[in-house]
Each structure stands twice: as structure tokens, then as C-alpha cells.
XYZ file of C-alpha atoms in Angstrom:
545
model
C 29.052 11.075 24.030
C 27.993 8.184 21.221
C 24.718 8.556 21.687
C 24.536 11.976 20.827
C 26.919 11.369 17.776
C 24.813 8.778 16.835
C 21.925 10.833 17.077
C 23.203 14.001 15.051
C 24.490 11.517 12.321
C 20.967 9.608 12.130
C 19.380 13.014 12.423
C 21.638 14.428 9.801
C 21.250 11.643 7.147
C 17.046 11.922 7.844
C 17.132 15.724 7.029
C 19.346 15.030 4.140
C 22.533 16.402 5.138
C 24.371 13.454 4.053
C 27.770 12.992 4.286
C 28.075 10.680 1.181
C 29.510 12.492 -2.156
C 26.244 10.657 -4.232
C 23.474 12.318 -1.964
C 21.723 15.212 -2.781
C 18.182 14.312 -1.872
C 16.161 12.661 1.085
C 17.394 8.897 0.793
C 19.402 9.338 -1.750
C 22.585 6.835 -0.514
C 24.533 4.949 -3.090
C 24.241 2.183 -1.192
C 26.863 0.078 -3.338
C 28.850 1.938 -1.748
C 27.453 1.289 1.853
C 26.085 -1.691 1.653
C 28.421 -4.089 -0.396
C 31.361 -3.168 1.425
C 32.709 -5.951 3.854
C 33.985 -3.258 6.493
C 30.863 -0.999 6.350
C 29.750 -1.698 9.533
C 33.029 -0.822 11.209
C 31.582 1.715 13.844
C 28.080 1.595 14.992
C 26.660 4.599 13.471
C 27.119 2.788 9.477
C 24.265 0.734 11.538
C 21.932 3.576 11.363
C 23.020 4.596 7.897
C 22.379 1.764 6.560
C 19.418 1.093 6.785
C 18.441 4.097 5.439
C 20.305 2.989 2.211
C 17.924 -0.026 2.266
C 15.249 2.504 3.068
C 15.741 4.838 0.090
C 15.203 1.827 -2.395
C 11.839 2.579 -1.689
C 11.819 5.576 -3.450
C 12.813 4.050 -6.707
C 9.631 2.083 -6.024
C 7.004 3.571 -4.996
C 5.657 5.491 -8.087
C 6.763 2.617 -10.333
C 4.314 0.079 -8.197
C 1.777 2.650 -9.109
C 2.090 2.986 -12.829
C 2.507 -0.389 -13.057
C -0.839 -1.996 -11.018
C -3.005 0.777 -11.704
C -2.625 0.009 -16.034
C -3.131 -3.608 -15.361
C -6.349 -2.561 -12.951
C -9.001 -0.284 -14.688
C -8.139 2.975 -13.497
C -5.466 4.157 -15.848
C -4.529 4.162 -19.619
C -1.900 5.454 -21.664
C -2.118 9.029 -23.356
C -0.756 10.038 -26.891
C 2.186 11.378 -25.014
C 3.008 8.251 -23.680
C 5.912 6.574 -24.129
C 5.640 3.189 -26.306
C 6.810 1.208 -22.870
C 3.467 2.640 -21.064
C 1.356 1.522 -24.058
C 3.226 -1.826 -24.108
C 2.383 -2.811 -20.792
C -1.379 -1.578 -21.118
C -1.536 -3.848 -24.765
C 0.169 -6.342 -22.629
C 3.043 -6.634 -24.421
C 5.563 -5.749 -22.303
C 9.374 -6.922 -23.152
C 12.996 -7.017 -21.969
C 14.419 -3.219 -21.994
C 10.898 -2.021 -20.658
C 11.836 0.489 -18.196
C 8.808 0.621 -16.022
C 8.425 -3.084 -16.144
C 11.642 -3.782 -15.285
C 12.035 -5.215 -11.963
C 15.500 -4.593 -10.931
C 14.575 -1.775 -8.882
C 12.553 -4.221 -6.770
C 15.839 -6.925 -6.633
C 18.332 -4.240 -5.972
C 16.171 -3.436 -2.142
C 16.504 -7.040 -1.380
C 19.685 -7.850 -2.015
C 20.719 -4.694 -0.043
C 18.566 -5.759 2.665
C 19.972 -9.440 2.436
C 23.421 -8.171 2.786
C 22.056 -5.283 5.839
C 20.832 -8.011 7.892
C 23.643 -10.467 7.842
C 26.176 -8.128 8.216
C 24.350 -6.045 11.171
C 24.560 -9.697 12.677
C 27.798 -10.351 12.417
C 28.559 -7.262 13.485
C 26.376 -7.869 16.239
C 28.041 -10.838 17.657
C 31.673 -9.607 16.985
C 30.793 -6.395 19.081
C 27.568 -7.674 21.417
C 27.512 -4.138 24.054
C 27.290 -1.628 20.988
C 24.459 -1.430 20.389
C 21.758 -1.569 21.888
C 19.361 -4.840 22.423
C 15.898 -2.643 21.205
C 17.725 -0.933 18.467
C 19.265 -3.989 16.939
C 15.889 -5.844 17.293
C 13.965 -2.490 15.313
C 16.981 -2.469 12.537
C 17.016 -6.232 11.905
C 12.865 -6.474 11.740
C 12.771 -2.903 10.051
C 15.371 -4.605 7.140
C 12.805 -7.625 7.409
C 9.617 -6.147 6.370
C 10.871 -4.077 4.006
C 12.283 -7.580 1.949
C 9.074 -9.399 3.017
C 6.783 -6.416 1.258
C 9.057 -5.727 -1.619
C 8.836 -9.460 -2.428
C 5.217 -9.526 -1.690
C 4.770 -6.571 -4.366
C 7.007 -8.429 -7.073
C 4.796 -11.462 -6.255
C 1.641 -9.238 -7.060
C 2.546 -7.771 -10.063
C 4.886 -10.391 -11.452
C 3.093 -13.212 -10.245
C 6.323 -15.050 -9.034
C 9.533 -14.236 -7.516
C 13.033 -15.082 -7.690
C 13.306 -15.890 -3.525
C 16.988 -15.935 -2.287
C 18.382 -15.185 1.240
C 21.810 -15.032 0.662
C 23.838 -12.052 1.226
C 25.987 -12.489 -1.511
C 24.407 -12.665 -4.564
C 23.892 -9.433 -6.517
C 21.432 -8.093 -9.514
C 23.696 -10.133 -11.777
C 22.724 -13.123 -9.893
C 19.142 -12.878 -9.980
C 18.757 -14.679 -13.814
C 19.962 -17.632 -12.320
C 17.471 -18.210 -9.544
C 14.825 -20.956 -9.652
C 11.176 -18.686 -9.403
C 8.382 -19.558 -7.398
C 4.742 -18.354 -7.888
C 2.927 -16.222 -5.850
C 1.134 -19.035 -4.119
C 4.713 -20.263 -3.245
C 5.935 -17.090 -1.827
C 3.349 -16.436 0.770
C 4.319 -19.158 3.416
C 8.327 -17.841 2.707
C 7.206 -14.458 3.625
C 5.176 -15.548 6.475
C 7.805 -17.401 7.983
C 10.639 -14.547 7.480
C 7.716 -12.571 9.220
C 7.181 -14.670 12.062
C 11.053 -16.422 12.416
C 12.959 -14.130 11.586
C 16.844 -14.074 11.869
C 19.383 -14.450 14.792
C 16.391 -14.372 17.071
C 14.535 -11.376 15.761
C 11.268 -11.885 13.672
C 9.566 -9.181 11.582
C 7.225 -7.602 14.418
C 9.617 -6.012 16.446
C 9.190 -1.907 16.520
C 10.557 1.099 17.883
C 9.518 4.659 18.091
C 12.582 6.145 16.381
C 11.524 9.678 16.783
C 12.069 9.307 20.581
C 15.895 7.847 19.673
C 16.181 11.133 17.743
C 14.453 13.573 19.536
C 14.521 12.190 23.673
C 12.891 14.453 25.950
C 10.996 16.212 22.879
C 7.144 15.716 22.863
C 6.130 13.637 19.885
C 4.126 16.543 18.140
C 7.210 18.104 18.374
C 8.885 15.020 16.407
C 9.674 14.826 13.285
C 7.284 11.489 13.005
C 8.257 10.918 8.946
C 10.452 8.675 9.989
C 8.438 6.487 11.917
C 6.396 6.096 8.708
C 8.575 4.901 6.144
C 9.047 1.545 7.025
C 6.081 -1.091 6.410
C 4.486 -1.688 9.930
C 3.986 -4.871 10.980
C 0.791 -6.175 11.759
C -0.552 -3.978 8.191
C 2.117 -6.121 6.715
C 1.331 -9.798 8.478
C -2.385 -9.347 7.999
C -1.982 -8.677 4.436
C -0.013 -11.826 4.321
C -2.486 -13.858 6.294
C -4.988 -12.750 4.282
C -3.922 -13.881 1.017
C -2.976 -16.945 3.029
C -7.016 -17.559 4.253
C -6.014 -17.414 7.373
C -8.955 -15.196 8.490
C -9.380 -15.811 12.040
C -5.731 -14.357 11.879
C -6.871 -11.576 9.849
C -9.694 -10.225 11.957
C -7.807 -10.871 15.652
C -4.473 -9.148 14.287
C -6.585 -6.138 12.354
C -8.946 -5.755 15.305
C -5.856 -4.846 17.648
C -4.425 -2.901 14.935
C -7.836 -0.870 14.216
C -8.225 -0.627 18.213
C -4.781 0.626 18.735
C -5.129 0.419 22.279
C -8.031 2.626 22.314
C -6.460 5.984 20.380
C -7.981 7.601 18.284
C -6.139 6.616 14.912
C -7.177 4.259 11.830
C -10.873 4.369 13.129
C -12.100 5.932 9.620
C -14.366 8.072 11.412
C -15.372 11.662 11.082
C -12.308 13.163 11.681
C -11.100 12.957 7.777
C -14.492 12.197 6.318
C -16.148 14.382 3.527
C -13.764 16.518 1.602
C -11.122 16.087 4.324
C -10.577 12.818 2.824
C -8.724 14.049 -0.063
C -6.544 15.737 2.088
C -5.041 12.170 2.893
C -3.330 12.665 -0.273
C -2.075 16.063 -0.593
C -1.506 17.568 3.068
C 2.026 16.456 4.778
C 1.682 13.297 6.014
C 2.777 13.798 9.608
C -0.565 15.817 10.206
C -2.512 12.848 8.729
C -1.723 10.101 11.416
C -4.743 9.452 11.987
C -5.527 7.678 9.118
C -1.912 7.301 6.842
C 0.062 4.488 8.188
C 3.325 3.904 6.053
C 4.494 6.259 3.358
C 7.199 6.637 1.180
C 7.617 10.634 1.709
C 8.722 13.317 -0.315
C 9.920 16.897 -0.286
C 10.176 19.478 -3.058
C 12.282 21.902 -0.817
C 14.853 18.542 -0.331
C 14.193 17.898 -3.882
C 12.614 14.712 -3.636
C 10.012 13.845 -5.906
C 8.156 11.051 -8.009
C 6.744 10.668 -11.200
C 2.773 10.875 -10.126
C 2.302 14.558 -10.713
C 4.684 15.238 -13.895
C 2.762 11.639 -15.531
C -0.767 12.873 -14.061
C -1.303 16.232 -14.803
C -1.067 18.301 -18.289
C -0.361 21.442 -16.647
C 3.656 22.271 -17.651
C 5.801 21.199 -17.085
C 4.290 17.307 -16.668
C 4.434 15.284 -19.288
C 0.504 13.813 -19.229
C 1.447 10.349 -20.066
C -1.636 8.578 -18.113
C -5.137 9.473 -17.433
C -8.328 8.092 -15.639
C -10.211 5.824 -17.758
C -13.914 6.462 -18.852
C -15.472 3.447 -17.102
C -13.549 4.102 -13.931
C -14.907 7.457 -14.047
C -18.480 5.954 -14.893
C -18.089 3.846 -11.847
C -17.732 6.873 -9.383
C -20.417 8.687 -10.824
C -23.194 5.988 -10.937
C -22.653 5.248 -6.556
C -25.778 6.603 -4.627
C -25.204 9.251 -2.176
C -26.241 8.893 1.573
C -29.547 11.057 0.922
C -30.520 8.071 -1.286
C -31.610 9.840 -4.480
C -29.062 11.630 -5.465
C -25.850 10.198 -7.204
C -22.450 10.708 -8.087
C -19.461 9.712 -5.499
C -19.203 13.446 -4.693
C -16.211 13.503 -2.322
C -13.931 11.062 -4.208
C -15.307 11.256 -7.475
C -15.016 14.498 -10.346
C -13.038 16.586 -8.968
C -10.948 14.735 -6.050
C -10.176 11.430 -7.608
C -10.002 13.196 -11.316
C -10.838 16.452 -13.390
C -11.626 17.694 -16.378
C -8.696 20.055 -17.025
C -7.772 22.033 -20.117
C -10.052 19.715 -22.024
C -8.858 16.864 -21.213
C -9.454 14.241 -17.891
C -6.307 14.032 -15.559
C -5.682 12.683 -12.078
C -6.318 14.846 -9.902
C -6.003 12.981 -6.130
C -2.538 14.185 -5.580
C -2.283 17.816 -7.097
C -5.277 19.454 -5.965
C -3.444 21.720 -3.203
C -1.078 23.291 -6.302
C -2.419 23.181 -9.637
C -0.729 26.903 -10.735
C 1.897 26.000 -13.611
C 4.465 27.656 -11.489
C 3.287 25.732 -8.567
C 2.245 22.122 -9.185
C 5.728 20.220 -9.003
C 5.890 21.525 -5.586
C 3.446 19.114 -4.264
C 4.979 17.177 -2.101
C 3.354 13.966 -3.291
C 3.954 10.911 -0.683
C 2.962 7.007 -1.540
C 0.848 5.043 0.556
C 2.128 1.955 1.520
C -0.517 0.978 4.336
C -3.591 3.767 5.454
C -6.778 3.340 7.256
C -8.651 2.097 4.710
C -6.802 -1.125 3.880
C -6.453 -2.518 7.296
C -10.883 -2.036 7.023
C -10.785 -3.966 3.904
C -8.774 -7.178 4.898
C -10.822 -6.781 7.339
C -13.829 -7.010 5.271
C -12.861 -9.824 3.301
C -12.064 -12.119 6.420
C -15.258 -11.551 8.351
C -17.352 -12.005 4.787
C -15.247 -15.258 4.398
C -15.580 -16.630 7.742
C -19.510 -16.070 7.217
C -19.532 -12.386 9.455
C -21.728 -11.239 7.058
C -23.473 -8.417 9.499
C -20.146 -6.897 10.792
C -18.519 -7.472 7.098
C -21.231 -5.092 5.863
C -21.068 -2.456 8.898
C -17.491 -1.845 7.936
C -18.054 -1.674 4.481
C -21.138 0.565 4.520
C -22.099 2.288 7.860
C -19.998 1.621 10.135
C -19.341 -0.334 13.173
C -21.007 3.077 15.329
C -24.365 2.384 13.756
C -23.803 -1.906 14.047
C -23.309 -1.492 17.825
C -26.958 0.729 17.890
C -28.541 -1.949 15.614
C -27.497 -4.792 17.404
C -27.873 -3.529 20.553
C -28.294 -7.003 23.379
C -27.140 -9.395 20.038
C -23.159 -8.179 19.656
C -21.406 -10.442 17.960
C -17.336 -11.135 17.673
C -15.646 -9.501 16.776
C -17.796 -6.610 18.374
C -18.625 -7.766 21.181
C -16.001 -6.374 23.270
C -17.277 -3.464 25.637
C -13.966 -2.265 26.599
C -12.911 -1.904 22.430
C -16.422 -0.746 21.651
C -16.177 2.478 23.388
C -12.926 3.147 21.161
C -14.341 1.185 17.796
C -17.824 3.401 18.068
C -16.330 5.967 16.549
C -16.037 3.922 13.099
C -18.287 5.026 10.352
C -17.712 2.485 7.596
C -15.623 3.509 4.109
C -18.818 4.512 2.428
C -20.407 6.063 5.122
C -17.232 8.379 5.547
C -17.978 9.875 2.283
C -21.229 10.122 2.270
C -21.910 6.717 -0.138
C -25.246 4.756 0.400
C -24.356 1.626 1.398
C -24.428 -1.303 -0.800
C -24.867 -5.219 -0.620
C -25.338 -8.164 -3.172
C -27.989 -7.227 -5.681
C -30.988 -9.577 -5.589
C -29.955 -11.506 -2.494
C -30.450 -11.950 1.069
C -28.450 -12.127 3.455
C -28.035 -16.011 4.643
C -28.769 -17.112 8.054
C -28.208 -20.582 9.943
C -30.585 -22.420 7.832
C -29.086 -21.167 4.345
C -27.483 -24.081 2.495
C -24.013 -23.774 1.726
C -24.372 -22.973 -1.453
C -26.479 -19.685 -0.359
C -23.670 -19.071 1.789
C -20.677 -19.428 -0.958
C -22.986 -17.306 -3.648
C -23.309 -14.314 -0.818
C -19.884 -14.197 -0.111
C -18.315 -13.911 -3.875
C -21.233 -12.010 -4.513
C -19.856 -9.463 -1.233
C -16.399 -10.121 -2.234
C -17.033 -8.097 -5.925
C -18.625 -5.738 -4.217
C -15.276 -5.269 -2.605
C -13.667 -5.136 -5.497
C -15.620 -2.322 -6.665
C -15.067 -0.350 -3.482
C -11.196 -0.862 -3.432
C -11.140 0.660 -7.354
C -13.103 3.670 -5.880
C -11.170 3.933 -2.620
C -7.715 3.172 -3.716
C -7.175 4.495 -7.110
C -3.861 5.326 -8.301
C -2.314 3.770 -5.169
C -1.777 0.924 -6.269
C -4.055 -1.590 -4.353
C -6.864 -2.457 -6.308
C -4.992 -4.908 -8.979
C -3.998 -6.211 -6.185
C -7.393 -6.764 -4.536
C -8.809 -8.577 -7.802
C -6.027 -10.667 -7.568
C -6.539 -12.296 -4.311
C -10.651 -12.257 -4.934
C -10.129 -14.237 -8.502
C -7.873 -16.274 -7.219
C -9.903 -17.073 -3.970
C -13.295 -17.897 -5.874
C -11.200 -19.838 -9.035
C -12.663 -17.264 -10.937
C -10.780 -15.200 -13.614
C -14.027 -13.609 -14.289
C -13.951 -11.414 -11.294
C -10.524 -9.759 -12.868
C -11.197 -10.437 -16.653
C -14.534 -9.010 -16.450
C -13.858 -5.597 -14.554
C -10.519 -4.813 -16.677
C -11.479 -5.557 -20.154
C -14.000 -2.934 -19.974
C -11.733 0.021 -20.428
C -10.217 -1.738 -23.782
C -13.173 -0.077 -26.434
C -13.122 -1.853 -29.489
C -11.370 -4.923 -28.210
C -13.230 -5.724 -24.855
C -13.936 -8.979 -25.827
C -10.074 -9.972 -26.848
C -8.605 -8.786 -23.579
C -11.484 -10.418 -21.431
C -10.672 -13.785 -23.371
C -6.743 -12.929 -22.573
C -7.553 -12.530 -19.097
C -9.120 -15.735 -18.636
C -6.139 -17.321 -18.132
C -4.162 -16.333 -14.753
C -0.580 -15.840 -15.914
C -1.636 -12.996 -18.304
C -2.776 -10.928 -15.318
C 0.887 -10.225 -14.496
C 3.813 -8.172 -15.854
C 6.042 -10.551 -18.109
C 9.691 -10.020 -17.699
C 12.382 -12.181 -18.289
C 14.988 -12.107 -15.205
C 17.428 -14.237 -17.086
């Protein structure tokens, strides 16, 4: 009899029929109300509810992350319509009282989450037969990782955090917290990942839509909800990465990527050509294949974000940002797969952006309903973690550890054609013939959309007998080439700042950033680049205090 009252109520509060006066929309719980309330775990189903308020945090988020990493990459810039905050933080001069640079939104998750976790453990050990052992483990690692990636995304756009575990302090608190830099906050996060609390790390998961739906065949499932929350080996090998722990990186993405031979996050033909836009726009549940985590939305729910209504100039949005011209340049200059012809046709005009009623607009998340009386009922969801950016930590760890042949097959054609060339010479980590007969069905990010592929212009490839110096030049030279990639790949998701970040930072070069954003600022290219020469101006500036 509980479990099926605990099952209605989860199912209920997932669907949106909440019982809370404050929620009219997917997510939507006040969790003051839930959360800060000593007795709020009194029966076992507040458990379940939650962490859904910790959960819908995520929403207030998700677009904001966007806005805010794709004006400090070289993707997006303010229109006339924009607000002065949007121009402030492009000019970089962002101050206190700037809405979208405001991180509060990011605080107010973790404190939630700080205050979920210890009292779900408390609870825990006042009432130990409750609940049970595999859903306590999923809600105390589900809280985890989504504290350890909403700190990891204030450390990437901020460029520090204010780190606190305790359950008691609340936004008012924050001001008074010591910061620690990005640099700082990695080996926190790791650990949280790792150790965990009461017993329970970060990488414990369940398959929720079999606790809601047992008996019911999962394409029968209503599998949104196993997407919202960050999963955990995406999460850990992002951390490992910027931690250059690349052995880590490629054994943890490899068995990701593999997924125990399935079919999913191969980045093969199955959403390659124009089905790759559809990543973007179709629901997400029918994209598992290559979308990971998403923050979801639907118009019929009334959920929405900002994207569309900032994006497009079609009424009634706004058109507050647009696509720059030299990120468009970039798309349009790639070589196709033919070789002669160029112009990144399947991501490029059209997909990624548009000429539309004179004027360019984003166009990777509307194309499905572009009708004024139909465009804000896309049902625009945020990538967290897709297919794509497991394949590029990837990249980066075998190009740093010197895998400069199986760095390159992911990047360009894919391990399918790596395993033909290299047939009797395999190398880790594709050497495995029981993974190969799942990984040959990889065809490389540029492959998948028809791109020729590329390498470091006007070098060769080292071998054993290259001095280390070769080696180092190859590698930063392969990194940027990432770089470039990631800004094509990723736009508007909110992943590419993020990417030059880690690269600059890796090679003690500012260059690699300075040089690829300044380029959008006509008129004042040379100011900005000489701005962005120093670190701590890559990063939003807000005072916590």
C-alpha cells in the first residue's frame, strides 16, 4: 500500500499535478517551503518530493548558463533590443543588480541540496526500514551531482566559488564565505564525487522510470525523468578532465561511450546529417541515443525558457541576442566531406542560424515551429551532457596523453574507419575486440555531418623519435583545433567558453581564449584581446558580499 502511494505522489509531482499551492508548472516547488522546514521529511514520500524541489532549481538555470557563456564565448552578441544588463556583460562590465549575472540562482540549488542531503540522512538513521537501501543511495548521489555540477558551472563562469557544506546557511549567508578559485574547487568536487556522504558517493544510479512505472516496458516509460539529473561518469570525467587526469578520462569515457555494447552515445549514423538538428528540437525521450541529461520543458505544462523568446524576432520574442558574424564565418569556411566544396551544411546557415526577416537569428532550437502563432510552443530542452561532449573529453585526453591517431579518428572520421586503417596495429584504447564490435559504429563529430576532417596546419604528426617539443607544439596545436570544433558543435549550449577555458588554462596561454573572442568586438578587437590577456577578466564579476 506505500509503495503505490509513493508512486502516484512521485508520479503526480513529475506530471505536474502538484499538490503545493506555489506550483503551476513542471518543477515548479517553492522549495522554502519544502526544503527549509525542520519536519519536512516527516513521512517518506517528502523524500521523493524533495528532491524534485532541488531538481527544479535547474530550471532557473539552465537558459541563464546559456546567455551567460555563450556572450563571453564568440557565438553571441547583444541586439538593439537588448537590455543594458546583456550589453553590460558582453562590454564586460557587468555590476551588482545585473540580473543575468547574478548568481543567486546558482547558490539557492546548493543550499537546498545542502539542507536535502543532511536531512534525508537524518531522517535516514531516525527511521532506517523506510526506505529503501537503492532509493536512498539514488536520492543522496542524485542531490550530490546536482551540487557538484552547479558548483562546477559557477566555477566556469565565475571563476571561483563560495564552497560551503553546511546545511544551514542560506542565500544571506553566502557574502560571508571565504571563495576559492576554480583551480581550488576541482579536487572539492572530486572528492564530494568520489566520498560522498553517510556512505554514499556521487556515482550511485537508479532507473527511476522502473520505480514509477514497474512492470511497464521502458519505451513505454516516461524516461524524462531519468534525464534530468547530471549522470555520473559525464559528470566525473568532466571533472577529471579539467583535473589532467587523462588516463581517468579515457578509461571512464570509454565505458561510458561503450555502454555495455548498446547502441547509444556512439555518434554514428543514426542522427547524422540533418537528423542532427533534430537533437535540439524533437522531444528528448526519442533522442536517447545521443542526449544524455536535459533540463526539459513543456509548453502544454507551461514550462518554458528564455532561448526562443531572446533568439528569434518572430512575435512575440523579444530578439535580444543573435549569432555573431565571425561565428557565422567560421561555419561557412569548414570543407565538406566531398573535399571541394564548403560551407558546414548541416550545422551551419540554416540549422545553427538564419537569415530571418532581414536580420540573423538563432535558429538551432526553433526550426520545428517558426509560425508566429506557433514558435513559443517549442518545447525547447537544455543540454546538460549529449554525445558529443563525452567524444570531446575524450579527445582532449588521448591528444594529451600523446594518442594522437585515435585523438584524430574521433575528431574527424571516426573510430569505424581507425579500426579499417589500423587493421593488425590497434592501439588502446581500441584495441579491445569485444568493445570494437560495439565502438565500430562511431563515425567521428565531423564525419557525422559530413565535415572534412581537419588536423594541425603545417605539421606532422609526431612519432617516437619527435622531440618533446614536436610533441607539446602538436598537441596545443590539436587542442585549438578543438576549440574550434566545440564553437561549431556546441553553440548556444553553453560549452564552448567553457572548452577555451580549460585549453588556455592547460597550455598557460590566454591567447587561445583572447585571440578567438576578441574577434567578434569590430572596432575594438585589439582592446578586448589586450583585456583578455589576463585570466580573471575571462569570468563574470559579481560581488557575493
Amino acid at each position: 500500500m506505500f509503495y503505490m502511494r509513493r508512486k502516484y505522489i512521485i508520479y503526480g509531482l513529475l506530471i505536474g499535478t502538484c499538490s503545493f499551492s506555489s506550483c503551476d508548472k513542471f518543477f515548479d516547488v517553492d522549495t522554502n517551503d519544502i526544503l527549509l522546514d525542520e519536519n519536512y521529511v516527516g513521512e517518506a514520500n517528502e523524500l521523493y518530493s524533495g528532491y524534485i524541489g532541488v531538481a527544479s532549481k535547474m530550471q532557473a538555470i539552465a537558459d541563464q548558463t546559456v546567455f551567460l557563456s555563450d556572450l563571453r564565448s564568440d557565438f553571441l552578441e547583444p541586439t538593439q533590443n537588448a537590455p543594458q544588463d546583456l550589453w553590460d556583460i558582453y562590454n564586460y562590465k557587468e555590476t551588482r543588480g545585473n540580473e543575468f549575472a547574478n548568481p543567486s540562482p546558482y547558490y539557492d540549488l546548493i543550499v537546498n541540496a545542502n539542507n536535502y542531503i543532511d536531512k534525508v540522512v537524518q531522517y535516514r538513521k531516525a527511521n532506517p526500514k523506510v526506505i529503501d537501501e537503492s532509493h536512498y543511495r539514488a536520492l543522496i548521489s542524485g542531490a550530490i551531482r546536482f551540487k557538484v555540477w552547479t558548483y562546477l558551472t559557477i566555477g566556469k563562469l565565475y571563476g571561483k566559488a563560495a564552497y560551503f557544506d553546511n546545511p544551514n546557511l542560506t542565500l544571506e549567508d553566502i557574502g560571508s564565505i571565504p571563495t576559492i578559485s576554480l583551480d581550488e574547487l576541482i579536487p572539492k568536487l572530486l572528492a564530494l564525487m568520489t566520498t560522498g556522504v553517510d556512505g554514499v558517493n556521487g556515482l550511485s544510479e537508479l532507473n527511476w522510470a522502473d520505480v514509477l512505472f514497474p512492470g511497464v516496458a521502458s519505451n513505454q516509460q516516461d524516461l524524462t525523468w531519468n534525464m534530468i539529473c547530471p549522470s555520473p561518469l559525464p559528470l566525473l570525467v568532466e571533472l577529471q578532465l579539467w583535473a589532467k587526469q587523462y588516463d581517468l578520462v579515457v578509461r571512464n569515457a570509454m565505458t561510458f561511450i561503450y555502454d555495455n555494447g548498446n547502441n547509444r552515445y556512439k555518434i554514428g549514423n543514426d542522427d547524422y546529417d540533418a537528423e542532427w538538428i533534430q537533437l535540439f528540437t524533437r522531444d528528448p525521450i526519442t533522442k536517447t541515443r545521443a542526449l544524455i541529461n536535459v533540463v526539459p520543458y513543456d509548453y502544454e505544462r507551461n514550462q518554458t525558457n528564455r532561448l526562443i523568446r531572446f533568439f528569434s524576432n518572430i512575435a512575440p520574442s523579444v530578439y535580444y541576442l543573435r549569432p555573431t558574424q565571425v561565428s557565422m564565418d567560421r561555419y561557412a569556411r569548414q570543407r565538406r566531406y566531398d573535399g571541394s566544396n564548403y560551407g558546414d551544411v548541416f550545422r551551419g546557415e540554416n540549422y545553427t542560424y538564419a537569415l530571418q526577416n532581414g536580420d540573423w537569428v538563432v535558429r538551432k532550437f526553433s526550426r520545428d515551429r517558426e509560425a508566429p502563432s506557433e514558435i513559443f510552443k517549442n518545447n525547447v530542452h537544455i543540454s546538460i551532457y549529449r554525445d558529443s561532449d563525452i567524444h570531446f573529453f575524450l579527445i582532449e585526453a588521448l591528444n594529451n596523453l600523446g594518442k594522437y591517431k585515435q585523438a584524430e579518428a574521433v575528431l574527424n572520421d571516426g573510430i569505424e574507419q581507425y579500426l579499417i586503417l589500423n587493421r593488425g596495429a590497434l592501439e588502446a584504447p581500441f584495441d579491445d575486440e569485444v568493445r570494437n564490435a560495439s565502438l565500430n559504429r562511431n563515425w567521428g563529430i565531423r564525419r557525422r555531418v559530413k565535415m572534412y576532417p581537419v588536423f594541425p596546419a603545417g605539421m606532422n604528426r609526431p612519432t617516437e623519435n619527435s622531440t618533446e617539443e614536436e610533441h607539446a607544439a602538436y598537441r596545443k596545436a590539436f587542442d585549438k583545433l578543438v576549440v574550434e570544433e566545440t564553437l561549431m558543435e556546441s553553440a548556444g549550449e553553453a560549452k564552448a567558453f567553457f572548452a577555451m577555458v580549460r585549453i588556455a588554462k592547460r597550455w598557460q596561454d590566454n591567447s587561445i581564449l583572447a585571440d578567438v573572442v576578441s574577434k567578434k568586438y569590430s572596432g575594438r578587437e585589439e582592446e578586448i584581446r589586450n583585456y583578455l590577456m589576463t585570466e580573471r577578466n575571462w569570468f563574470i564579476n559579481y560581488p557575493l558580499d
